Coordinates of C-alpha atoms in Angstrom, one line a residue:
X1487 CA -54.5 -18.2 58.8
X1488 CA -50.8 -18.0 59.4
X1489 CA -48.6 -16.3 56.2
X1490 CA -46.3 -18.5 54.4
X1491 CA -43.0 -17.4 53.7
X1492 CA -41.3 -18.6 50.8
X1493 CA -37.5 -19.7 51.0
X1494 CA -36.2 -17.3 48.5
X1495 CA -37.8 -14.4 51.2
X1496 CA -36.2 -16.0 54.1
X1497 CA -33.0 -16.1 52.6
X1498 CA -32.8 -12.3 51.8
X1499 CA -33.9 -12.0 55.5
X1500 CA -31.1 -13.6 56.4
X1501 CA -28.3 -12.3 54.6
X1502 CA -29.5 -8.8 55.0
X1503 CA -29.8 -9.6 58.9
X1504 CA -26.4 -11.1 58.9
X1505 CA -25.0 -8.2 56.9
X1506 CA -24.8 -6.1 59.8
X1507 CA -22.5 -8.8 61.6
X1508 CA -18.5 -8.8 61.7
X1509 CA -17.4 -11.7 59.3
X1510 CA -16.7 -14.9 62.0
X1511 CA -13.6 -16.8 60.8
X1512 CA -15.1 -20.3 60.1
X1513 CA -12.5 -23.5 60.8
X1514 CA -12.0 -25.8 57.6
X1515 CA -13.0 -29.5 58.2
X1516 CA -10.1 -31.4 57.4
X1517 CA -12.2 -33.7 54.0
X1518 CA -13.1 -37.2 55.7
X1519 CA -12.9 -40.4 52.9
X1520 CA -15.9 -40.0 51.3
X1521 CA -15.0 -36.7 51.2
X1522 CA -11.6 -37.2 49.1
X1523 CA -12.9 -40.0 47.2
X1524 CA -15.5 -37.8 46.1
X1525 CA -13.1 -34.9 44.6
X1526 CA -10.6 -37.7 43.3
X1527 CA -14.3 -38.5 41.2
X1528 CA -14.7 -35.6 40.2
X1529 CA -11.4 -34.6 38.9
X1530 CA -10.9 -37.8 36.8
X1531 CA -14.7 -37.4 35.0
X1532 CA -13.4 -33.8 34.1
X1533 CA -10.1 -34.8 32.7
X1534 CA -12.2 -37.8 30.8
X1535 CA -14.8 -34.4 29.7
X1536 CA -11.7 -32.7 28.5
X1537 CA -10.2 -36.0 26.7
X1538 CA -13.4 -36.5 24.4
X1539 CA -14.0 -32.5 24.0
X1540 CA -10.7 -32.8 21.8
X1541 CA -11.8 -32.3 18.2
X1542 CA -10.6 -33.1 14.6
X1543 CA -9.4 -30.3 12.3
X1544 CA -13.2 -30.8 10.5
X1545 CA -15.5 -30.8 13.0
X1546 CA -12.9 -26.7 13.8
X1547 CA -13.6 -25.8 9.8
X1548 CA -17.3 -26.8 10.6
X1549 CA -17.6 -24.9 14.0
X1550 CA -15.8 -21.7 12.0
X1551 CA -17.6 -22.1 8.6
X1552 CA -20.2 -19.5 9.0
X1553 CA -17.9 -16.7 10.9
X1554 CA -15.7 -17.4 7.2
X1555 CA -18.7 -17.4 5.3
X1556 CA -20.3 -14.1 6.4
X1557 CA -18.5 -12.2 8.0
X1558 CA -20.5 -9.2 7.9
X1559 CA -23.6 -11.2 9.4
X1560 CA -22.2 -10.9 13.2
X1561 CA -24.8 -10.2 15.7
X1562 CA -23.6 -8.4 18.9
X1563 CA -24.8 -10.0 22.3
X1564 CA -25.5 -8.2 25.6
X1565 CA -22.4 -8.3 27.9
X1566 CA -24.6 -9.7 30.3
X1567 CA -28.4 -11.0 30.5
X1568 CA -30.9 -8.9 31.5
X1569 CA -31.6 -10.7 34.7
X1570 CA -27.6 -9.7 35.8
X1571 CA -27.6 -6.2 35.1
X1572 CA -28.4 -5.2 38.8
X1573 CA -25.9 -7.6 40.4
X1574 CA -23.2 -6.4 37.8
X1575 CA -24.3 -2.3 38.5
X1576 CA -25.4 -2.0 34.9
X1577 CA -27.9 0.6 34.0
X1578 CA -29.8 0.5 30.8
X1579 CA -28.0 3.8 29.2
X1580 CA -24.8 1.9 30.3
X1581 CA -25.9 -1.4 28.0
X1582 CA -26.9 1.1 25.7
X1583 CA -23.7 3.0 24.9
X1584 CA -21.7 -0.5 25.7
X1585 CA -23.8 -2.2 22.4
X1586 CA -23.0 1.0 20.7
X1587 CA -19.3 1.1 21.1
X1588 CA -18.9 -2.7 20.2
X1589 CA -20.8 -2.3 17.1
X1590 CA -19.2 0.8 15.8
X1591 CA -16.0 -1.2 16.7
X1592 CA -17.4 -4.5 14.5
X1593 CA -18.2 -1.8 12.0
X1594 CA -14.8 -0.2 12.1
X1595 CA -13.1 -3.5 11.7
X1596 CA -15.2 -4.9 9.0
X1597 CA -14.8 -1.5 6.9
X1598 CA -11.0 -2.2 6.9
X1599 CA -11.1 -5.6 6.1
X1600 CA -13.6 -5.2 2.9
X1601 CA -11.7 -1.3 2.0
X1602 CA -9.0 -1.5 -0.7
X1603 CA -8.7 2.4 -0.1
X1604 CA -7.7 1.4 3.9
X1605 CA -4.3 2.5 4.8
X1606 CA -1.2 1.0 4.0
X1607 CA -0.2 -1.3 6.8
X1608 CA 3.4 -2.6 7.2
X1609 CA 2.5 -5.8 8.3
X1610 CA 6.2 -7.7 8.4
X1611 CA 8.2 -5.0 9.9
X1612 CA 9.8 -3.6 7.1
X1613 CA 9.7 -1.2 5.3
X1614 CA 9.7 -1.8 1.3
X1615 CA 12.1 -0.2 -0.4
X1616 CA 14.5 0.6 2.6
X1617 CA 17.4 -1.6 3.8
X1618 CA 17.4 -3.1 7.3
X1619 CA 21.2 -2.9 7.2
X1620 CA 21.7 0.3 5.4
X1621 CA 25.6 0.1 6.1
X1622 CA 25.9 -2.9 4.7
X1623 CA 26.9 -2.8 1.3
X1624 CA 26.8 -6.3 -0.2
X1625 CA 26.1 -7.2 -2.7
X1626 CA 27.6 -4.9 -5.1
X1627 CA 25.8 -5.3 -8.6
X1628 CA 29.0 -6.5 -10.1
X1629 CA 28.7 -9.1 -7.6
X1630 CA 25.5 -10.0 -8.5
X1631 CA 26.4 -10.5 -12.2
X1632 CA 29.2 -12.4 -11.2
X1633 CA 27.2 -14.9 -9.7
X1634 CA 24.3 -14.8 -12.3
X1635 CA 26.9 -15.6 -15.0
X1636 CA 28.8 -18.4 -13.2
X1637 CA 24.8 -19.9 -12.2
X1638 CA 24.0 -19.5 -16.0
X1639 CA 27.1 -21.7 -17.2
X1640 CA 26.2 -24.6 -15.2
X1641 CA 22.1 -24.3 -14.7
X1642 CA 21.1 -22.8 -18.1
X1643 CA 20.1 -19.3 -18.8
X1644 CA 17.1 -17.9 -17.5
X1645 CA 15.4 -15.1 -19.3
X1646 CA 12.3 -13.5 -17.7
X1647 CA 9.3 -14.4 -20.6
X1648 CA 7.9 -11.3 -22.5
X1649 CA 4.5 -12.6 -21.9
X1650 CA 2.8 -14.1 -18.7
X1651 CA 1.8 -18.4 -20.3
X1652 CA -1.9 -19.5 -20.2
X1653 CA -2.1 -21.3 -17.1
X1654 CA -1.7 -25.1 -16.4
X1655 CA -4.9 -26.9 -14.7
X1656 CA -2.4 -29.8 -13.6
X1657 CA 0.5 -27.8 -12.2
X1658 CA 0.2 -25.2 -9.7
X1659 CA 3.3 -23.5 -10.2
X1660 CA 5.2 -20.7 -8.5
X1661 CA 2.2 -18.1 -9.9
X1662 CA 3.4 -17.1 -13.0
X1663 CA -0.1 -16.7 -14.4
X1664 CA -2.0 -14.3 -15.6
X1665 CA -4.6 -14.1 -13.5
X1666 CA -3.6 -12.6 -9.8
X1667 CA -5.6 -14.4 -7.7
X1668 CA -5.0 -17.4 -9.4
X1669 CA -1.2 -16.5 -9.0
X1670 CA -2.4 -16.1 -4.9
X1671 CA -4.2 -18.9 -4.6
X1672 CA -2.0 -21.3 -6.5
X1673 CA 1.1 -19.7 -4.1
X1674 CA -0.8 -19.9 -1.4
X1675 CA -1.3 -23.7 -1.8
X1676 CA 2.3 -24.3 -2.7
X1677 CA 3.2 -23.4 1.1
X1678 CA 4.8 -26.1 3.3
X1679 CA 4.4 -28.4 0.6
X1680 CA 6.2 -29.7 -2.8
X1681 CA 5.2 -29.0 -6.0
X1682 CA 3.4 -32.3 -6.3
X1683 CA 1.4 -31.8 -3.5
X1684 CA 0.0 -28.7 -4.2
X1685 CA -0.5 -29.3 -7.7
X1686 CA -3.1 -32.4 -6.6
X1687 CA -4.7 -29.9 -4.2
X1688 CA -5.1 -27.4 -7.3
X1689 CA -6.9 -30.2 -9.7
X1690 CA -9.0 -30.6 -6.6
X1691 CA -10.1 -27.1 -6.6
X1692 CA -10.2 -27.6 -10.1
X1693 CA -12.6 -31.0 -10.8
X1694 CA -14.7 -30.0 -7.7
X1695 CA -15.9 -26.4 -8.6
X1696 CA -14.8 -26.5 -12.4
X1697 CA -13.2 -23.4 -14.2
X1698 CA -14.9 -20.4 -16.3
X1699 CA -15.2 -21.9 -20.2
X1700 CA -16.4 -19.0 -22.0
X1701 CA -16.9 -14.9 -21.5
X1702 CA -15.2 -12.7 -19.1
X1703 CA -12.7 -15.0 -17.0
X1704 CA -12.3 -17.4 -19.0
X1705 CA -9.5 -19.8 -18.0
X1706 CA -9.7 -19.3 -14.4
X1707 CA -11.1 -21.4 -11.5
X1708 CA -14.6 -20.3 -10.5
X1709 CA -13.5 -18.7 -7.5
X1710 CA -17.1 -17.4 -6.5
X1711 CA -18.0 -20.9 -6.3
X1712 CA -15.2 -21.3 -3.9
X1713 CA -16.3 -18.6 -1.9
X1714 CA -19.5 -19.5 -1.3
X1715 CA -18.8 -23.3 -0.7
X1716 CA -19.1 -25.1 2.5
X1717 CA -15.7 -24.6 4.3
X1718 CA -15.5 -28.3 4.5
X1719 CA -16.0 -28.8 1.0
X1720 CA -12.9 -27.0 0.1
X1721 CA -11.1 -29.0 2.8
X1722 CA -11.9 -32.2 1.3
X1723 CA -10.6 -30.8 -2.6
X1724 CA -7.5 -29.6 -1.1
X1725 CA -6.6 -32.2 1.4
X1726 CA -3.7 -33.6 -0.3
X1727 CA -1.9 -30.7 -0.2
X1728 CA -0.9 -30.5 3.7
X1729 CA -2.5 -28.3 5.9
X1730 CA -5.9 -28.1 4.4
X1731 CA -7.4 -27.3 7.5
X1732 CA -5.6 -23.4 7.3
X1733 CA -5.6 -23.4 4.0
X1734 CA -9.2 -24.1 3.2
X1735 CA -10.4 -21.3 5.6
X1736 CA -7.9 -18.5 4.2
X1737 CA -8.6 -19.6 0.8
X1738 CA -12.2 -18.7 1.8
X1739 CA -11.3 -15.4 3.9
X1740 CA -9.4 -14.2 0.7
X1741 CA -12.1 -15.1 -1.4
X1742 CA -14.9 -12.7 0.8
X1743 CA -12.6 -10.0 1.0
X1744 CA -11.7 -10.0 -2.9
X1745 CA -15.4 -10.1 -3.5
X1746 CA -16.7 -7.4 -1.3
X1747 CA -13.7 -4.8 -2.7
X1748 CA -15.0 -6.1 -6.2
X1749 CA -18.5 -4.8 -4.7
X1750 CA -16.6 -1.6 -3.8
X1751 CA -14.8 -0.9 -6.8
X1752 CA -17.6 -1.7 -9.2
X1753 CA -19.9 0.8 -6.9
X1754 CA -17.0 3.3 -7.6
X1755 CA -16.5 3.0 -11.1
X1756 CA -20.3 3.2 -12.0
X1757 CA -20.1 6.5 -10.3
X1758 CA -17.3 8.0 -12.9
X1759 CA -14.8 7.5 -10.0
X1760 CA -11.7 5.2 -9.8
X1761 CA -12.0 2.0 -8.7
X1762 CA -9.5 3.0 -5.4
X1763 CA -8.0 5.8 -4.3
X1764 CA -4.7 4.0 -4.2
X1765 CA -4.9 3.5 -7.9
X1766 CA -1.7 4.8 -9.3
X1767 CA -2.8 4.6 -13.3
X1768 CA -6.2 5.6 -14.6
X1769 CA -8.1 2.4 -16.2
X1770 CA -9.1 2.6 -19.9
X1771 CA -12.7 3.0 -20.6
X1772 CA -13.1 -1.0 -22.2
X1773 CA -11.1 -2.1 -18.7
X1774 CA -13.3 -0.1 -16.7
X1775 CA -16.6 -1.7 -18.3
X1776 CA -14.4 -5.7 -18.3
X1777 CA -14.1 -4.6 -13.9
X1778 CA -17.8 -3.8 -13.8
X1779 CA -18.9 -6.8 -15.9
X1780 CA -16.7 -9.0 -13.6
X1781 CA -18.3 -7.7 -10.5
X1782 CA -21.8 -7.7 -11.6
X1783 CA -21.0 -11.5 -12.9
X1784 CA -19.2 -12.5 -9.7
X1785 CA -16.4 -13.1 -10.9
X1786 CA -14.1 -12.8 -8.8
X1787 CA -11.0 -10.6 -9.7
X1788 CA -7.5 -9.0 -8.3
X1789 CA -6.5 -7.6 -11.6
X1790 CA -6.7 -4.3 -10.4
X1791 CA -3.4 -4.7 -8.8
X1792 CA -2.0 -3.7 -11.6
X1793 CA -3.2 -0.5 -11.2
X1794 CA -0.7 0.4 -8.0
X1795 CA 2.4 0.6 -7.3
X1796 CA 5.0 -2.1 -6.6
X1797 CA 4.7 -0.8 -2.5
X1798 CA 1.3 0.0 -2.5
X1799 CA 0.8 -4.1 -4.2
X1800 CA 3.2 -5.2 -2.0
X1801 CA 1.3 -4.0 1.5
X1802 CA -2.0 -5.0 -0.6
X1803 CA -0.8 -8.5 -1.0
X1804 CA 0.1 -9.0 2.5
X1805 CA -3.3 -7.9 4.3
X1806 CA -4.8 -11.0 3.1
X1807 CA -5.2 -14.1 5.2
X1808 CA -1.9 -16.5 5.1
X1809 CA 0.1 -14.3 2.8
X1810 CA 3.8 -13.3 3.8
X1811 CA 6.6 -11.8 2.3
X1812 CA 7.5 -14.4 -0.1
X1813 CA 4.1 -15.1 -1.8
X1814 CA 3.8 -11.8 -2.1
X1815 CA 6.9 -11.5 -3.6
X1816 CA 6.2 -14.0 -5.7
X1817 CA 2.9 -12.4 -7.1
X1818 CA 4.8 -9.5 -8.0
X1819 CA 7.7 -11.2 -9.9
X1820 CA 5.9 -13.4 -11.7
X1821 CA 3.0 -13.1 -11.8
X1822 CA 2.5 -9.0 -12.2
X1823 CA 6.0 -8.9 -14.0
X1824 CA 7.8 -6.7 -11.1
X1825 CA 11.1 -6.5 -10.2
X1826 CA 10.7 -8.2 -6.5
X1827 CA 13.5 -10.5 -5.3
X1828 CA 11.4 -13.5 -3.0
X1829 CA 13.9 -15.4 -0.8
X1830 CA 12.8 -18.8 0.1
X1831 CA 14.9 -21.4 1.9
X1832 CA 17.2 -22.1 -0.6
X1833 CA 18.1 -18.3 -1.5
X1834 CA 18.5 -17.9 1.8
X1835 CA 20.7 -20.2 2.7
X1836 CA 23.4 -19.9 -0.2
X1837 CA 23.3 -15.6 0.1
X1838 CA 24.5 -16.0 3.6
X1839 CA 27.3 -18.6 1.9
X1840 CA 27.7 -15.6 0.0
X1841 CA 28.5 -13.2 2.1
X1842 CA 25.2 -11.1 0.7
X1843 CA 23.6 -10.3 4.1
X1844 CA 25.3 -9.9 7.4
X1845 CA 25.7 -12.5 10.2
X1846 CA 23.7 -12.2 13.1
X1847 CA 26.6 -10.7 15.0
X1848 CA 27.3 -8.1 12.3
X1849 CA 23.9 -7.2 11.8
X1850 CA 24.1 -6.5 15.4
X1851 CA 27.0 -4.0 15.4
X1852 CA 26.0 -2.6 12.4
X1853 CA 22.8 -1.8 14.2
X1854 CA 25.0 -0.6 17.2
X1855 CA 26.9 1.8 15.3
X1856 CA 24.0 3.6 13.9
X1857 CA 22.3 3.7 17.3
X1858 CA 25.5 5.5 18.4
X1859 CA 26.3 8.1 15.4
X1860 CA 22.1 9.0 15.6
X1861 CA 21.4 8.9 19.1
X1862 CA 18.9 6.2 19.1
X1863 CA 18.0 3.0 20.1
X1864 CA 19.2 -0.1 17.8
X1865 CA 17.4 -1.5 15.4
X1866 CA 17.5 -4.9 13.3
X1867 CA 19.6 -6.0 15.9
X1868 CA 18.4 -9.6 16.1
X1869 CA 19.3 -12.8 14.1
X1870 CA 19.0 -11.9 10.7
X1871 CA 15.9 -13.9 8.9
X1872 CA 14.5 -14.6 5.7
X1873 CA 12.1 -11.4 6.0
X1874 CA 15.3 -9.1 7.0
X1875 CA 17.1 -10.8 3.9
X1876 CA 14.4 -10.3 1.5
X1877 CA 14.3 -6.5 2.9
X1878 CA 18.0 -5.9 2.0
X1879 CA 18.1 -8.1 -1.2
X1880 CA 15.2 -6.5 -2.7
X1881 CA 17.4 -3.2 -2.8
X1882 CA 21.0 -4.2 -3.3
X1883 CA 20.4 -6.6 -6.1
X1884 CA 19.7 -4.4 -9.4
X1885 CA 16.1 -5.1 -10.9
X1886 CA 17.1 -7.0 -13.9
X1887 CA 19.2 -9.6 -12.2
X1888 CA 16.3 -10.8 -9.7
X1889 CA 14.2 -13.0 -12.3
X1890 CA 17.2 -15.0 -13.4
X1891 CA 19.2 -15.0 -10.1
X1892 CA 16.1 -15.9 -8.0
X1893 CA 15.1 -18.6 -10.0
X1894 CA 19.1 -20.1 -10.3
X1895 CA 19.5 -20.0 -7.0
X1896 CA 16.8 -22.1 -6.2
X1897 CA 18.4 -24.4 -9.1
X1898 CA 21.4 -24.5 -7.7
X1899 CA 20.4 -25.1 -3.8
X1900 CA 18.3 -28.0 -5.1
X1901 CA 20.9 -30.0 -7.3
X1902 CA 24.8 -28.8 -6.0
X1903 CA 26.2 -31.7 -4.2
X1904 CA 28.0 -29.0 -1.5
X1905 CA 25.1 -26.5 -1.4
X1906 CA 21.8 -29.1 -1.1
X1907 CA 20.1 -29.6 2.0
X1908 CA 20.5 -33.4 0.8
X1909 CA 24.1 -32.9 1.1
X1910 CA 25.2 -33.8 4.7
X1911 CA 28.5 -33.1 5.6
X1912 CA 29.9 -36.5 4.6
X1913 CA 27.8 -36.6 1.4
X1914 CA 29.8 -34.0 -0.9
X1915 CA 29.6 -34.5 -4.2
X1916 CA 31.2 -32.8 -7.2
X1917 CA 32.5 -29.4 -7.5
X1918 CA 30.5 -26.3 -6.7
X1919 CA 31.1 -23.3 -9.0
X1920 CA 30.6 -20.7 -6.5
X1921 CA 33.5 -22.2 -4.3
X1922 CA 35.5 -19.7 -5.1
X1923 CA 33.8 -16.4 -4.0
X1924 CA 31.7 -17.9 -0.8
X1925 CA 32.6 -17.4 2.4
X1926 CA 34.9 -20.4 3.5
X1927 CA 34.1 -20.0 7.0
X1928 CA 30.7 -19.0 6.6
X1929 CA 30.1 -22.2 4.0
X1930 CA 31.6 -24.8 6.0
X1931 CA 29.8 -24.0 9.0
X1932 CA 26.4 -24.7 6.8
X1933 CA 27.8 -27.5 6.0
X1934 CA 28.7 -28.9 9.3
X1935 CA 24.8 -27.9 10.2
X1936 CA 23.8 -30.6 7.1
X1937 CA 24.4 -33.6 9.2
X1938 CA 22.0 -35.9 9.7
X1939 CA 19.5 -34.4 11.5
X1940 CA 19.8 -31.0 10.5
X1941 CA 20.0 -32.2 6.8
X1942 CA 16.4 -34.1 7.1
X1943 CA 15.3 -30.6 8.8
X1944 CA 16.3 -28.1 5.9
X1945 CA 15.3 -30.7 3.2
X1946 CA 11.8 -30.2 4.9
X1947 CA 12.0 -26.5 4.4
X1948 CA 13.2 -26.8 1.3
X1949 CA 10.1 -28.9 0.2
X1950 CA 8.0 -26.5 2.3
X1951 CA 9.5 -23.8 -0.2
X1952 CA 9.2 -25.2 -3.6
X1953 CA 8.9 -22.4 -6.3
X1954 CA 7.7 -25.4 -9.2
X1955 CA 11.0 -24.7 -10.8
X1956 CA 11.7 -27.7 -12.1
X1957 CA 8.5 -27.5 -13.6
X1958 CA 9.6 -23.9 -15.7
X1959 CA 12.3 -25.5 -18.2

């Protein structure tokens, strides 16, 4: 009976057979009609596959809602099936110590994400404490007063309050709670946004998971409910904020990583230890047992902040999802009571008027001269920004000054006819009182930039930066 071969066998025949054969250059057939119509086909059912694979910023939070929601629960997949580990040259031991290496990399990751012992990181490319523009010495802190004083005469006095107010459920504010991660979350929120905005997107949060009534906690949103929430749910409570899409998932990532270094500290402190290593004051024994309690109840807490350093809070503040230099600036000020100078769009703007940090092309010869006299390269040499600015600011301006001049500098960028965003250049209105001691040339060329166009722009920014000031009379 004659043997049948199956194709697969007469294929490896084949190639092995024409293995031993110099390659033959093989002539391309130019494509025939059918031919062309058939790829002009194809491409135009691929660009219709990519139009409908387009989707909505839900059907992203829903797609990413369980890497949010447990982000320990990741399970490491081969590299390649077992079926292509010949054709790939793979050997067992080599999948073996390839699994091994991601996992402890997972691990690694995972462990400095949940750690509130991990190592400082300088995450915005400054360092806190330390000037960008060392050599620059404005402002002077007689300058500073000057311009506190003259803000005070026609805004109002602003005194820094001796004690943090019980929190609003209607008005997110600028974080000046007592609660931290209500102060973060609440910030968080009021990003590219006004204060009306993100005050609906709080009493979202607020009527859809409800706040703590009685016990440890009480007063705050229940965060834990938050946290374990469907990422979608929080989208739909905070949609009329703007950008619920990113917010709703770092609202979520924060919440994790605050509750697994609750976990950590509360596995500490029932041990006799400190909660962190980083902790710069030693807890009483009743806050010790209020930390533990909050842990064991889930409820969710960052109060241990207070326990570091303004640097070490700073860097803290700044690991978690969404959080820059501002909002954690504004944590510290108002919320933790620290002397922390945030600059938002208005501060920015009228301390350049002022002369208070350098121009982009002095920034960069000042940057040049200290490469020269040290020998190496410059640094800070670029345009200076608001994260530059808040760097020098927060040093030059004395700690007792940067309550009342953050908050009347807002003021005044919001309401001076000359110094608005709303003010284009044809639209001046009034006197300013800082005339007199801003740059002229510096001053008119922002106001040249307020026409029209660029007016509608920085008014945008300026909603995008709202501190609820005129919510704090």
């Amino acid at each position: 009976m004659p043997t049948t071969r199956s194709r697969d066998s007469v294929t490896l025949t084949k190639l092995k057979n024409d293995s031993d054969q110099p390659p033959t250059p093989v002539a391309t057939p130019k494509p025939g009609k059918s031919q062309v119509k058939d790829e002009a086909n194809t491409h135009e059912s691929t660009r219709k596959r990519k139009r409908g694979s387009k989707s909505s910023p839900l059907k992203k939070i829903k797609v990413e809602k369980e890497e949010v929601e447990s982000p320990r629960k990741e399970t490491l997949k081969p590299a390649h099936s077992p079926s292509s580990k010949k054709s790939q040259g793979l050997s067992n031991d080599d999948m073996n110590v390839g699994s091994k290496m991601a996992a402890g990399f997972v691990a690694n990751r995972d462990s400095q994400r949940a750690d509130p012992d991990s190592p400082k990181k300088n995450l915005y490319g400054f360092s806190p404490g330390q000037s960008p523009y060392p050599n620059y010495c404005r402002p002077t802190p007689a300058e500073c007063q000057e311009v506190c004083d003259i803000l005070s005469k026609a805004h109002g006095k602003v005194q820094k309050p001796k004690t943090i107010p019980q929190p609003s459920l209607n008005n997110s504010g600028c974080g000046e709670v007592p609660s931290v991660l209500d102060a973060l979350i609440r910030t968080r929120l009021s990003a590219a946004t006004n204060n009306q905005n993100s005050s609906r997107a709080f009493r979202g949060l607020v009527e859809k998971f409800g706040i703590i009534k009685e016990g440890i906690g009480k007063g705050s949103v229940k965060w834990d409910a938050v946290r374990r929430a469907d990422t979608k749910d929080v989208f739909e409570a905070i949609k009329s904020g703007g950008l619920a899409d990113v917010k709703s998932r770092h609202i979520k990532q924060i919440l994790q990583m605050v509750y697994e270094e609750n976990q950590i500290r509360k596995e500490n402190l029932e041990k006799g230890q400190t909660g962190g290593q980083n902790d710069k004051v030693e807890e009483e024994e009743n806050e010790r047992k209020d930390e533990i309690k909050k842990a064991s109840s889930d409820v969710l807490s960052l109060d241990h902040l207070h326990l570091l350093d303004n640097e070490t809070a700073f860097n803290k503040l700044l690991e978690y999802p969404g959080i820059g230099p501002k909002t954690a600036s504004c944590v510290l000020l108002f919320c933790m009571q620290r002397p922390s100078f945030a600059v938002d769009t208005h501060v920015f703007r009228l301390t350049k008027w002022l002369g208070w940090v350098p121009s982009d092309q002095k920034a960069k010869s000042l940057a040049n001269a200290i490469a020269k006299e040290t020998g190496t390269k410059p640094k800070n040499a670029g345009s200076v920004t608001r994260e530059s600015a808040y760097a020098h600011l927060d040093v030059r301006i004395p700690d007792e000054l940067k309550y009342p001049l953050h908050y009347l500098l807002i003021k005044h960028g919001k309401n001076c006819g000359w110094c608005s965003a709303k003010a284009g250049k044809d639209a001046k209105v009034g006197v300013c009182p800082l005339a007199k001691i801003m740059s002229g040339k510096g001053r008119e060329k922002g106001l040249a930039r307020n026409g029209a166009e660029q007016g509608a722009k920085e008014q945008e920014e300026d909603e995008d930066e709202d501190d609820g000031t005129d919510n704090e009379e």
